[in-house]
Amino acid sequence: VKTMANMQEHSQTLKLNRNKRTAITSDEIKTEDFVSARVGRKHRPEQLANLILDAHNMLPRRDHTATELRLNYILKWERLMDFGISYFIVKFDKAKKEELLGISRTHMSKFDLAPPHELLKTWHWTSLQSWNVNWEIKKLTFNVDGDSHSFECNSSEIKIVHEYIGGYIFLTLRKESDTELDKEMFYKLTGGWQ
């Protein structure tokens, strides 16, 4: 009987702790910092603030500040599979249809344009041997592991794709100990169109 009474008392304490608000109140929460504009239009700000506070109160530690919560959100967002990938609609020379090219900090990937956007091929910057752009016909050609691939970009100028590739290769080549940027190398990799 004592064990049951202790368990009941413990569960009531947990319920009280969940209902207690931390130092943050719903008036202090800027909902646009936590949810997208699309979600913000579907719900009233008071509703969203209460949902955010409920989620905040369910965290194991009760002493999180709003800044710590935002940082935690950003860190989880960065761990998402599609984080930091810029997409372009391209047409490879040997392909019959348009495809999706995703460019990220570590690699370049080719996806099927039709949903669910199946991954077709990935090329890492470390295996890229060379790339160049034919500015007259607006085609980018790159060589990876002895294979040559060429495409034209249909969703933006080829210059933008070239700048993304050059910028990410610059970041790949850069060492952590480098305190000063090698501006000449950066402009050489990203500014071939000038």
Short mmCIF file of C-alpha atoms in Angstrom, two decimals:
data_model
loop_
_atom_site.label_atom_id
_atom_site.label_comp_id
_atom_site.label_asym_id
_atom_site.label_seq_id
_atom_site.Cartn_x
_atom_site.Cartn_y
_atom_site.Cartn_z
CA VAL A 1 0.00 0.00 0.00
CA LYS A 2 2.86 2.39 0.84
CA THR A 3 4.49 1.66 -2.53
CA MET A 4 1.24 2.46 -4.35
CA ALA A 5 0.83 5.69 -2.37
CA ASN A 6 4.43 6.70 -3.17
CA MET A 7 3.89 5.98 -6.88
CA GLN A 8 0.71 8.08 -6.87
CA GLU A 9 2.48 10.94 -5.11
CA HIS A 10 5.37 10.75 -7.60
CA SER A 11 3.01 10.83 -10.62
CA GLN A 12 1.15 13.86 -9.17
CA THR A 13 4.49 15.65 -8.71
CA LEU A 14 5.37 14.95 -12.36
CA LYS A 15 2.01 16.37 -13.49
CA LEU A 16 2.56 19.51 -11.42
CA ASN A 17 6.07 19.95 -12.85
CA ARG A 18 4.74 19.62 -16.40
CA ASN A 19 2.10 22.26 -15.78
CA LYS A 20 4.59 24.67 -14.20
CA ARG A 21 5.94 27.25 -16.62
CA THR A 22 9.61 28.09 -16.72
CA ALA A 23 10.95 31.62 -16.67
CA ILE A 24 9.75 32.08 -20.25
CA THR A 25 6.14 33.10 -20.73
CA SER A 26 4.00 32.81 -23.83
CA ASP A 27 4.13 36.60 -24.25
CA GLU A 28 7.92 36.52 -24.55
CA ILE A 29 8.03 33.88 -27.30
CA LYS A 30 8.43 35.05 -30.86
CA THR A 31 6.76 32.21 -32.71
CA GLU A 32 8.44 33.13 -36.01
CA ASP A 33 11.76 32.10 -34.41
CA PHE A 34 10.49 28.55 -33.89
CA VAL A 35 8.14 27.73 -36.78
CA SER A 36 7.98 28.45 -40.49
CA ALA A 37 5.75 31.18 -41.92
CA ARG A 38 3.49 28.52 -43.42
CA VAL A 39 2.85 26.96 -40.00
CA GLY A 40 2.52 30.41 -38.47
CA ARG A 41 -0.35 31.26 -40.83
CA LYS A 42 -2.26 28.09 -39.92
CA HIS A 43 -2.32 28.72 -36.16
CA ARG A 44 -2.85 31.68 -33.86
CA PRO A 45 0.35 32.99 -32.21
CA GLU A 46 -1.07 32.22 -28.74
CA GLN A 47 -1.69 28.59 -29.72
CA LEU A 48 1.81 28.24 -31.11
CA ALA A 49 3.37 29.89 -28.06
CA ASN A 50 1.56 27.45 -25.76
CA LEU A 51 2.66 24.48 -27.88
CA ILE A 52 6.25 25.71 -27.83
CA LEU A 53 6.09 26.18 -24.05
CA ASP A 54 4.67 22.68 -23.61
CA ALA A 55 7.50 21.22 -25.67
CA HIS A 56 9.97 23.35 -23.71
CA ASN A 57 8.60 22.05 -20.40
CA MET A 58 8.87 18.43 -21.56
CA LEU A 59 12.66 18.74 -21.91
CA PRO A 60 14.68 16.88 -19.27
CA ARG A 61 16.41 20.04 -18.04
CA ARG A 62 14.18 22.89 -16.97
CA ASP A 63 16.81 25.65 -17.11
CA HIS A 64 17.14 26.11 -20.88
CA THR A 65 17.11 29.66 -22.12
CA ALA A 66 15.41 30.64 -25.35
CA THR A 67 18.85 31.07 -26.96
CA GLU A 68 19.92 27.55 -25.93
CA LEU A 69 16.70 26.15 -27.39
CA ARG A 70 17.28 27.96 -30.70
CA LEU A 71 20.87 26.67 -30.82
CA ASN A 72 19.65 23.13 -30.12
CA TYR A 73 17.09 23.49 -32.92
CA ILE A 74 19.74 24.73 -35.37
CA LEU A 75 22.08 21.85 -34.47
CA LYS A 76 19.32 19.30 -35.07
CA TRP A 77 18.38 21.04 -38.33
CA GLU A 78 21.99 20.81 -39.52
CA ARG A 79 21.93 17.03 -38.93
CA LEU A 80 19.05 16.56 -41.35
CA MET A 81 19.93 14.62 -44.47
CA ASP A 82 19.11 17.45 -46.90
CA PHE A 83 20.73 20.26 -44.91
CA GLY A 84 22.89 22.62 -46.93
CA ILE A 85 22.11 21.18 -50.34
CA SER A 86 21.35 23.60 -53.17
CA TYR A 87 19.35 22.09 -56.00
CA PHE A 88 19.51 22.86 -59.71
CA ILE A 89 17.53 21.41 -62.61
CA VAL A 90 20.07 20.18 -65.16
CA LYS A 91 20.18 18.15 -68.36
CA PHE A 92 23.15 15.81 -68.66
CA ASP A 93 24.43 15.15 -72.20
CA LYS A 94 23.64 11.45 -72.24
CA ALA A 95 20.32 11.73 -70.41
CA LYS A 96 16.93 11.80 -72.10
CA LYS A 97 15.26 13.93 -69.44
CA GLU A 98 16.05 16.65 -66.94
CA GLU A 99 17.46 15.69 -63.57
CA LEU A 100 18.07 17.35 -60.23
CA LEU A 101 21.64 18.23 -59.23
CA GLY A 102 22.26 18.76 -55.52
CA ILE A 103 25.44 20.57 -54.48
CA SER A 104 26.59 20.50 -50.86
CA ARG A 105 29.72 21.19 -48.86
CA THR A 106 31.10 17.65 -49.27
CA HIS A 107 29.66 16.32 -52.52
CA MET A 108 27.55 16.75 -55.63
CA SER A 109 24.60 14.40 -56.23
CA LYS A 110 22.33 13.59 -59.16
CA PHE A 111 18.66 12.87 -58.37
CA ASP A 112 15.65 11.84 -60.41
CA LEU A 113 13.52 14.93 -61.00
CA ALA A 114 10.24 13.07 -60.46
CA PRO A 115 9.17 12.55 -56.83
CA PRO A 116 10.38 10.88 -54.60
CA HIS A 117 13.64 12.27 -56.11
CA GLU A 118 15.60 9.02 -56.00
CA LEU A 119 19.37 9.40 -55.61
CA LEU A 120 21.10 8.29 -58.82
CA LYS A 121 24.77 9.15 -58.31
CA THR A 122 27.05 10.97 -55.85
CA TRP A 123 30.46 12.52 -56.55
CA HIS A 124 32.62 13.70 -53.64
CA TRP A 125 34.83 16.75 -54.04
CA THR A 126 37.89 14.73 -53.05
CA SER A 127 37.46 12.50 -56.13
CA LEU A 128 36.89 15.41 -58.55
CA GLN A 129 39.84 15.65 -60.91
CA SER A 130 38.86 18.71 -62.97
CA TRP A 131 35.97 20.82 -64.13
CA ASN A 132 35.51 23.59 -66.64
CA VAL A 133 32.75 25.63 -68.19
CA ASN A 134 32.18 26.34 -71.85
CA TRP A 135 30.72 29.85 -71.51
CA GLU A 136 29.57 30.04 -75.15
CA ILE A 137 27.25 27.02 -75.00
CA LYS A 138 26.79 27.28 -71.20
CA LYS A 139 27.81 23.72 -70.33
CA LEU A 140 29.79 22.52 -67.35
CA THR A 141 32.03 19.47 -67.74
CA PHE A 142 33.65 17.65 -64.84
CA ASN A 143 35.89 14.59 -64.57
CA VAL A 144 35.57 12.14 -61.69
CA ASP A 145 37.54 8.89 -61.47
CA GLY A 146 38.30 8.98 -65.21
CA ASP A 147 34.66 9.53 -66.26
CA SER A 148 33.65 12.77 -67.95
CA HIS A 149 30.20 14.23 -67.27
CA SER A 150 28.70 17.27 -68.95
CA PHE A 151 25.46 19.16 -68.30
CA GLU A 152 23.63 22.39 -68.92
CA CYS A 153 21.67 24.10 -66.17
CA ASN A 154 18.00 24.89 -66.88
CA SER A 155 17.00 26.46 -63.57
CA SER A 156 19.69 29.15 -63.31
CA GLU A 157 22.77 30.47 -65.03
CA ILE A 158 25.68 28.05 -65.30
CA LYS A 159 27.77 30.73 -63.58
CA ILE A 160 25.89 30.07 -60.30
CA VAL A 161 26.61 26.32 -60.43
CA HIS A 162 30.26 27.06 -61.24
CA GLU A 163 30.51 29.40 -58.22
CA TYR A 164 28.97 26.80 -55.90
CA ILE A 165 31.40 24.11 -57.07
CA GLY A 166 34.39 26.44 -56.87
CA GLY A 167 33.41 27.69 -53.41
CA TYR A 168 32.94 24.21 -51.98
CA ILE A 169 36.20 22.98 -53.50
CA PHE A 170 37.93 25.98 -51.96
CA LEU A 171 36.49 25.01 -48.55
CA THR A 172 37.58 21.39 -49.09
CA LEU A 173 41.14 22.42 -49.96
CA ARG A 174 41.40 24.87 -47.09
CA LYS A 175 43.11 23.62 -43.96
CA GLU A 176 41.70 24.24 -40.47
CA SER A 177 44.98 25.89 -39.44
CA ASP A 178 44.72 28.51 -42.21
CA THR A 179 43.98 31.80 -40.52
CA GLU A 180 44.12 33.91 -43.64
CA LEU A 181 42.04 33.24 -46.72
CA ASP A 182 43.89 32.67 -49.96
CA LYS A 183 41.85 35.23 -51.90
CA GLU A 184 43.69 34.59 -55.14
CA MET A 185 42.83 30.87 -55.02
CA PHE A 186 39.21 31.65 -54.09
CA TYR A 187 38.76 34.03 -57.04
CA LYS A 188 40.49 31.55 -59.35
CA LEU A 189 38.08 28.77 -58.33
CA THR A 190 34.87 30.83 -58.34
CA GLY A 191 35.49 33.57 -60.88
CA GLY A 192 36.31 31.74 -64.10
CA TRP A 193 33.55 33.64 -65.90
CA GLN A 194 35.25 37.04 -65.42
#
